[in-house]
Amino acid sequence: MCNAGRSLGVHLSMDDLPESDAETDVAMLAAIADDLDAGFAGMVRGYQRVVYSVALRVGAGADADDLAAECFLRAYRALLGYDRSRILALRPRSWLLTILLNTWRNTVRGATRRPAVAMAELPDRPAPGPTVEDVVANTETRGELGALVSALPENQRLAVVLRHVVELPVAEIAAVMRIPEGTVKSHISRGLARLREQYAKEVVR
Amino acid sequence: MTGDDSFDEFALRLGGLAVAPPRDLTGAVYGDWTRLDGPVGELLVAFTEVGVSYIRTAESVGDDDDTFRERFHALFQRPLRRTSDAPAGLRQAVRGHGAAQVPVDLRVLTAFERDVLTATRAIPTGQTRPYAWVARAIGRPKAVRAVGTALGNNPVPLLIPCHRVTRSDGNLGQYVFGADTKERLLRAEETNVDELLDFARSRIAYVGADGVVCYPTCTRARSAADPRGFRTLAAAEAAGLRPCDLCTPAG
């Protein structure tokens, strides 16, 4: 989307990045308020790339599409109980990403602590939290940078993915992660520093 | 303010990690539904990417699409959209041909309900088994009543042939779409319903022949030259018969 601008090496400020397509959102939310089943496809199609990318890069791996689908299903179920004004007031991107992270925390990531309860219908779900072996394997299969991101400590990984992979503004990341903006910035900068260091060590040999 | 977030080359590479999902996720979220002709009038059928999840006769929803949609929503809490294509093989499967090859989506059910329906799926076309047989097949021989309840809640009748499960006394018993529909379905698959009801009146639940005891609809029993009726499995075994390995009669 903004790649053309940024590839010129211009440092854009946060304000220049599109928070999301506001007009599209308004139309999409109105369609949902009019007819949930007919309108909901617009929300899925509009946000599946962002939701899937975050699911993939925070560490859901091969289960990322199942996790993303589960997120949309939970969003749909929440919408069943919302009245029109509440639907129209939604900020869909941060709302969906909040649901995604809750889903991830409650299911995939928690699978080792609470085995086979919530995700019983999604069999053979490996716990994420990559080991050294995973990182090596991922380096071969998914690209070394993705593997390095998935090896970051959780808060740094989340902040870096939300900021630099799907390009959310810091304020929105703070809302999604429920932490202060200053903390978000610190996670991002530590995460990036760590990535650079690892990248230099493991890739640029 | 760019601060810590300056977009250098490295950060730009991270942007390349954003990718579209391998498939359109509406397919994973939505149920699709359509109408098709079935053995007892038109059917309304919903399915997901996993398999067929909901089947109602048009009659049972008052031939009303909205009633079907409401019931689907109450049970599955998923968005539903209309399609014109039924899953491959479903048309034949609801008539008892190749039903086992059509995938089903039973994710909303309990493990017990899934077990009951999976066992029921193994009952061949043209045959019947009592509720007690299903209970035995899933390792819960005392849960006969619960088996009946689970079958009454079968979301995919016809495809999972709960109409082939009958009372242990040989009477046909209840059905999700009514006892009359159950009898019509059994007759449509050429089950010998009249003989079954005759046996029930004579209180015959098992048939013995050639040293083996079977359920009356078992292929072995039907091809026997000189069948003999028994009220209980114990009586048949006392007469020196061993339980058939095809229909695996339960006590």
XYZ file of C-alpha atoms in Angstrom:
456
model
C 0.000 0.000 0.000
C 2.565 2.589 1.090
C 5.478 0.556 -0.086
C 6.152 2.884 -2.973
C 6.633 5.844 -0.640
C 8.721 4.005 1.872
C 10.941 2.318 -0.670
C 12.279 5.772 -1.453
C 13.806 5.705 2.015
C 11.493 8.384 3.316
C 10.797 8.156 7.033
C 7.068 8.481 7.339
C 5.480 9.672 10.524
C 2.736 7.586 12.113
C 0.114 10.012 10.918
C 0.896 9.363 7.280
C 0.140 5.679 7.585
C -3.457 4.729 6.959
C -4.982 3.646 10.258
C -7.484 1.724 8.239
C -9.795 2.570 5.398
C -12.372 4.528 7.367
C -14.943 4.856 4.577
C -14.790 1.170 3.779
C -15.226 0.411 7.466
C -18.309 2.594 7.759
C -19.964 0.867 4.808
C -18.902 -2.566 6.065
C -20.256 -1.951 9.572
C -23.524 -0.553 8.203
C -23.930 -3.701 6.094
C -23.388 -5.824 9.219
C -25.911 -3.773 11.180
C -28.441 -4.209 8.343
C -27.950 -7.951 7.904
C -25.285 -9.678 9.967
C -24.922 -12.810 7.849
C -24.812 -10.914 4.562
C -22.521 -8.184 5.874
C -20.077 -10.241 7.881
C -18.265 -11.553 4.795
C -17.130 -7.963 4.223
C -15.436 -7.918 7.612
C -13.731 -11.252 6.974
C -12.527 -10.280 3.496
C -11.430 -6.838 4.623
C -9.396 -8.001 7.602
C -8.372 -11.604 6.994
C -4.931 -10.581 5.759
C -4.162 -8.551 8.886
C -5.665 -11.105 11.273
C -3.955 -14.032 9.553
C -0.587 -12.268 9.387
C -0.650 -11.522 13.099
C -1.793 -15.074 13.896
C 1.043 -16.448 11.775
C 3.768 -14.166 13.071
C 2.936 -14.277 16.769
C 3.600 -17.988 16.555
C 0.522 -19.977 15.554
C 2.523 -21.392 12.643
C 0.654 -23.931 10.549
C -2.453 -23.370 12.693
C -2.603 -19.666 11.859
C -5.520 -20.018 9.453
C -7.515 -22.023 12.015
C -6.725 -19.421 14.673
C -7.729 -16.588 12.347
C -10.970 -18.389 11.426
C -11.720 -18.956 15.114
C -11.159 -15.247 15.724
C -13.725 -14.313 13.060
C -16.178 -16.843 14.429
C -15.859 -15.300 17.898
C -16.290 -11.863 16.404
C -19.480 -13.030 14.681
C -20.788 -14.460 17.950
C -20.071 -11.193 19.735
C -21.864 -9.259 16.987
C -24.980 -11.413 17.525
C -25.410 -9.604 20.845
C -24.581 -6.067 19.658
C -27.208 -3.490 18.777
C -26.889 -1.223 15.775
C -25.196 1.698 17.509
C -22.610 -0.547 19.113
C -21.820 -2.164 15.744
C -21.462 1.221 14.009
C -19.110 2.455 16.762
C -16.688 -0.452 16.345
C -13.110 0.065 15.276
C -12.903 -3.222 13.454
C -9.153 -3.677 13.157
C -8.255 -3.223 16.811
C -11.439 -5.001 17.859
C -10.568 -8.060 15.740
C -6.932 -8.100 16.819
C -7.976 -7.924 20.470
C -10.239 -10.939 19.889
C -7.417 -12.699 18.051
C -4.943 -12.231 20.883
C -7.517 -13.331 23.475
C -8.287 -16.393 21.384
C -4.626 -17.146 21.006
C -3.976 -16.755 24.723
C -6.960 -18.873 25.698
C -6.431 -21.656 23.230
C -3.261 -22.198 21.270
C -0.815 -20.749 23.741
C -2.658 -22.219 26.715
C -2.847 -25.666 25.153
C 0.103 -26.885 27.193
C -1.409 -25.671 30.470
C -4.978 -26.795 29.857
C -4.716 -29.662 27.431
C -7.473 -30.467 24.963
C -10.331 -28.494 26.467
C -11.110 -25.367 24.511
C -9.553 -26.538 21.284
C -10.825 -30.086 21.430
C -12.298 -29.696 17.961
C -8.929 -28.667 16.524
C -6.795 -31.755 16.977
C -3.048 -32.183 17.245
C -2.272 -28.594 18.009
C 1.378 -28.146 18.865
C 2.215 -25.591 21.512
C 3.899 -22.592 19.859
C 6.796 -21.186 21.930
C 9.553 -22.111 19.470
C 12.587 -24.051 20.586
C 15.997 -23.684 19.061
C 15.146 -26.625 16.792
C 11.958 -24.898 15.701
C 13.868 -21.785 14.831
C 16.306 -23.775 12.767
C 13.500 -25.656 11.016
C 11.540 -22.481 10.435
C 14.598 -20.802 9.043
C 14.599 -23.390 6.321
C 10.887 -23.367 5.601
C 9.395 -19.958 6.279
C 12.212 -17.550 5.793
C 14.781 -16.671 8.379
C 13.277 -13.360 9.417
C 9.890 -14.859 10.260
C 11.631 -17.513 12.331
C 13.615 -14.903 14.225
C 10.467 -12.907 14.925
C 8.748 -15.998 16.265
C 11.687 -16.524 18.638
C 11.322 -13.081 20.265
C 9.961 -12.858 23.819
C 6.189 -12.625 23.660
C 5.633 -8.930 24.345
C 8.402 -7.869 21.978
C 7.120 -10.254 19.332
C 3.567 -8.941 19.601
C 4.644 -5.315 19.544
C 7.025 -5.777 16.606
C 4.476 -7.767 14.596
C 1.687 -5.266 15.211
C 3.930 -2.279 14.473
C 6.064 -3.465 11.585
C 4.345 -6.457 9.999
C 0.786 -5.126 9.930
C 1.707 -1.471 10.530
C -0.573 -0.416 13.353
C -0.012 2.963 15.030
C 1.481 2.766 18.513
C -1.737 3.989 20.143
C -3.702 1.170 18.563
C -1.091 -1.384 19.626
C -1.357 -0.061 23.189
C -5.131 -0.602 23.048
C -4.838 -4.107 21.597
C -2.103 -5.194 24.017
C -3.681 -3.264 26.931
C -0.389 -1.668 27.949
C 0.793 1.984 27.957
C 2.146 3.472 24.732
C 5.546 3.998 26.312
C 5.753 0.308 27.092
C 4.753 -0.541 23.525
C 7.575 1.628 22.182
C 10.036 0.022 24.514
C 8.969 -3.477 23.460
C 9.272 -2.480 19.803
C 12.703 -0.993 20.164
C 14.051 -3.884 22.224
C 12.478 -6.357 19.827
C 13.993 -4.666 16.805
C 17.401 -4.446 18.465
C 17.296 -8.121 19.282
C 16.155 -8.996 15.770
C 18.960 -6.995 14.197
C 21.494 -8.678 16.404
C 20.162 -12.174 15.687
C 19.740 -11.431 12.011
C 23.333 -10.298 11.722
C 24.527 -13.356 13.614
C 22.479 -16.067 11.942
C 21.747 -14.846 8.460
C 24.340 -12.410 7.297
C 27.269 -14.671 7.881
C 7.400 11.817 15.573
C 9.165 8.734 14.378
C 11.159 8.001 17.525
C 11.837 4.313 18.066
C 9.660 3.444 15.158
C 11.760 4.787 12.337
C 11.172 2.724 9.228
C 14.585 1.662 8.150
C 15.353 -1.052 5.662
C 15.180 -3.710 8.307
C 11.733 -2.655 9.487
C 10.613 -2.631 5.872
C 11.644 -6.253 5.519
C 9.336 -7.023 8.433
C 6.472 -5.561 6.440
C 7.109 -8.312 3.917
C 6.042 -10.854 6.546
C 2.399 -9.811 6.132
C 0.720 -12.397 3.936
C -2.780 -13.323 2.849
C -4.218 -16.498 4.371
C -3.812 -19.634 2.247
C -7.579 -19.689 1.663
C -10.467 -17.222 1.854
C -11.479 -17.485 5.504
C -15.150 -16.847 4.757
C -15.150 -20.515 3.746
C -13.937 -21.506 7.211
C -16.403 -19.251 9.013
C -19.633 -19.498 7.024
C -22.005 -22.370 6.711
C -23.499 -22.869 3.243
C -27.008 -24.121 2.712
C -29.086 -25.401 -0.115
C -32.211 -27.384 -0.899
C -32.205 -30.780 -2.540
C -34.648 -33.583 -3.223
C -34.625 -36.369 -0.674
C -36.424 -39.646 -0.094
C -39.087 -37.984 2.081
C -39.641 -34.760 0.172
C -37.338 -31.797 -0.189
C -34.435 -31.353 2.244
C -32.715 -28.210 3.544
C -29.027 -28.941 4.068
C -26.247 -26.865 5.637
C -22.560 -27.686 5.421
C -19.192 -26.227 6.373
C -15.728 -26.802 4.961
C -15.521 -29.755 7.364
C -18.660 -31.490 6.191
C -22.452 -31.641 6.265
C -23.625 -30.149 9.554
C -27.420 -29.858 9.439
C -30.235 -31.581 7.575
C -33.956 -30.854 7.977
C -36.893 -31.982 5.898
C -38.802 -29.101 4.340
C -41.832 -30.465 6.152
C -40.136 -30.187 9.565
C -39.435 -26.454 9.097
C -42.845 -25.679 7.626
C -41.153 -25.299 4.221
C -39.814 -21.974 5.511
C -36.214 -20.911 4.816
C -36.210 -18.490 7.749
C -37.211 -21.205 10.213
C -34.357 -23.345 8.939
C -31.919 -20.447 9.263
C -33.095 -19.635 12.792
C -32.628 -23.233 13.895
C -29.214 -23.384 12.267
C -28.157 -20.194 14.044
C -29.424 -21.394 17.414
C -27.413 -24.592 17.112
C -24.224 -23.451 15.375
C -23.884 -19.678 15.930
C -22.251 -19.302 12.548
C -23.109 -17.054 9.626
C -25.053 -18.867 6.918
C -25.202 -18.182 3.191
C -27.190 -19.688 0.363
C -25.481 -21.773 -2.277
C -26.759 -23.771 -5.209
C -24.294 -26.637 -4.961
C -24.842 -29.554 -2.609
C -21.736 -31.431 -1.405
C -20.603 -34.202 -3.734
C -22.450 -37.449 -3.245
C -25.047 -36.045 -0.830
C -27.979 -36.600 -3.174
C -27.216 -40.332 -3.295
C -26.137 -40.496 0.351
C -29.500 -39.353 1.736
C -31.013 -42.265 -0.195
C -28.685 -44.702 1.527
C -26.003 -44.964 -1.150
C -22.427 -44.124 -0.189
C -23.425 -42.162 2.915
C -20.197 -43.092 4.696
C -18.156 -41.287 2.030
C -19.803 -37.900 2.670
C -17.955 -35.995 5.424
C -19.984 -34.665 8.346
C -19.253 -31.763 10.679
C -20.196 -32.861 14.211
C -18.050 -30.299 16.041
C -20.935 -28.799 18.021
C -21.788 -32.141 19.572
C -20.474 -33.707 22.770
C -18.006 -36.591 22.534
C -20.785 -38.959 23.619
C -23.135 -37.725 20.901
C -20.382 -38.037 18.307
C -19.670 -41.606 19.429
C -23.356 -42.508 19.162
C -23.632 -41.080 15.656
C -20.363 -42.615 14.482
C -21.517 -46.063 15.622
C -24.918 -45.525 14.008
C -23.230 -44.675 10.737
C -21.977 -48.258 10.527
C -25.501 -49.745 10.293
C -25.883 -50.969 6.700
C -28.649 -49.754 4.417
C -31.691 -52.011 4.688
C -30.869 -53.148 8.223
C -31.791 -52.015 11.728
C -30.178 -52.240 15.154
C -31.693 -51.615 18.574
C -30.655 -48.689 20.779
C -28.941 -51.214 23.072
C -26.664 -52.273 20.203
C -25.476 -48.676 19.761
C -24.945 -48.360 23.517
C -22.840 -51.528 23.481
C -20.942 -50.434 20.359
C -19.723 -47.258 22.057
C -18.769 -49.060 25.262
C -21.647 -47.593 27.294
C -24.031 -50.577 27.513
C -26.156 -48.985 30.239
C -26.613 -45.673 28.456
C -29.485 -46.884 26.254
C -31.772 -43.974 27.113
C -28.995 -41.429 26.535
C -28.324 -43.058 23.162
C -31.973 -42.462 22.273
C -31.662 -38.807 23.261
C -28.453 -38.384 21.259
C -30.089 -39.916 18.194
C -33.103 -37.650 18.656
C -30.682 -34.711 18.471
C -28.911 -36.036 15.366
C -28.233 -32.872 13.327
C -27.719 -34.854 10.111
C -30.540 -37.411 9.853
C -30.610 -39.561 6.670
C -26.866 -39.025 6.215
C -26.285 -40.601 9.638
C -29.083 -43.159 9.568
C -30.639 -42.803 13.012
C -33.856 -44.098 11.404
C -32.176 -47.537 11.387
C -32.033 -47.623 15.179
C -35.134 -49.208 16.670
C -36.476 -50.276 20.038
C -35.110 -53.454 21.554
C -38.628 -54.972 21.474
C -38.584 -54.708 17.676
C -40.960 -51.769 17.366
C -39.613 -48.971 15.212
C -39.632 -46.309 17.935
C -39.496 -42.530 17.706
C -37.761 -40.386 15.106
C -36.607 -36.796 14.818
C -39.081 -36.248 11.939
C -41.791 -38.473 13.448
C -42.433 -42.216 13.578
C -44.281 -42.227 10.229
C -41.283 -40.738 8.443
C -39.047 -43.328 10.077
C -41.196 -46.128 8.644
C -41.293 -44.499 5.202
C -37.497 -44.190 5.181
C -37.000 -47.808 6.204
C -39.412 -49.019 3.541
C -37.703 -46.806 0.948
C -34.433 -48.666 1.653
C -36.264 -51.985 1.289
C -36.053 -52.910 4.938
C -38.629 -55.613 5.607
C -40.680 -53.495 8.001
C -43.702 -55.819 7.968
C -41.559 -58.743 9.033
C -39.910 -56.627 11.763
C -43.321 -55.649 13.139
C -44.495 -59.287 12.973
C -41.432 -60.304 14.964
C -42.145 -57.526 17.467
C -45.700 -58.782 17.946
C -44.310 -62.273 18.514
C -41.696 -60.741 20.823
C -38.884 -62.070 18.677
C -35.756 -59.914 18.830
C -33.164 -62.337 17.419
C -33.068 -64.898 14.659
C -30.928 -68.041 14.736
C -29.766 -70.124 11.818
C -26.785 -72.351 10.978
C -25.435 -72.177 14.525
C -25.409 -68.373 14.573
C -27.749 -65.818 16.187
C -28.411 -62.494 14.406
C -30.598 -59.449 14.400
C -33.532 -60.152 12.064
C -32.351 -57.746 9.349
C -28.785 -59.125 9.179
C -27.882 -60.388 5.691
C -26.992 -63.763 7.206
C -30.390 -64.112 8.903
C -32.263 -63.081 5.780
C -30.517 -65.661 3.622
C -30.983 -68.462 6.180
C -33.059 -71.417 5.020
C -34.636 -72.320 8.333
C -34.544 -69.343 10.723
C -35.690 -69.623 14.320
C -36.793 -66.748 16.555
C -35.512 -65.921 20.042
C -36.685 -63.372 22.586
C -33.291 -62.897 24.202
C -29.683 -63.357 23.233
C -29.218 -65.520 26.316
C -31.901 -67.931 25.111
C -30.212 -68.196 21.716
C -26.841 -68.802 23.300
C -28.397 -71.405 25.632
C -29.626 -73.140 22.458
C -25.999 -73.417 21.349
C -25.879 -70.498 18.901
C -22.954 -68.103 18.781
C -23.428 -64.363 18.158
C -23.071 -63.343 14.502
C -19.837 -61.509 13.709
C -21.570 -59.410 11.036
C -24.391 -57.838 13.066
C -22.775 -58.387 16.501
C -25.987 -58.808 18.511
C -25.924 -57.309 22.010
C -27.894 -58.579 24.992
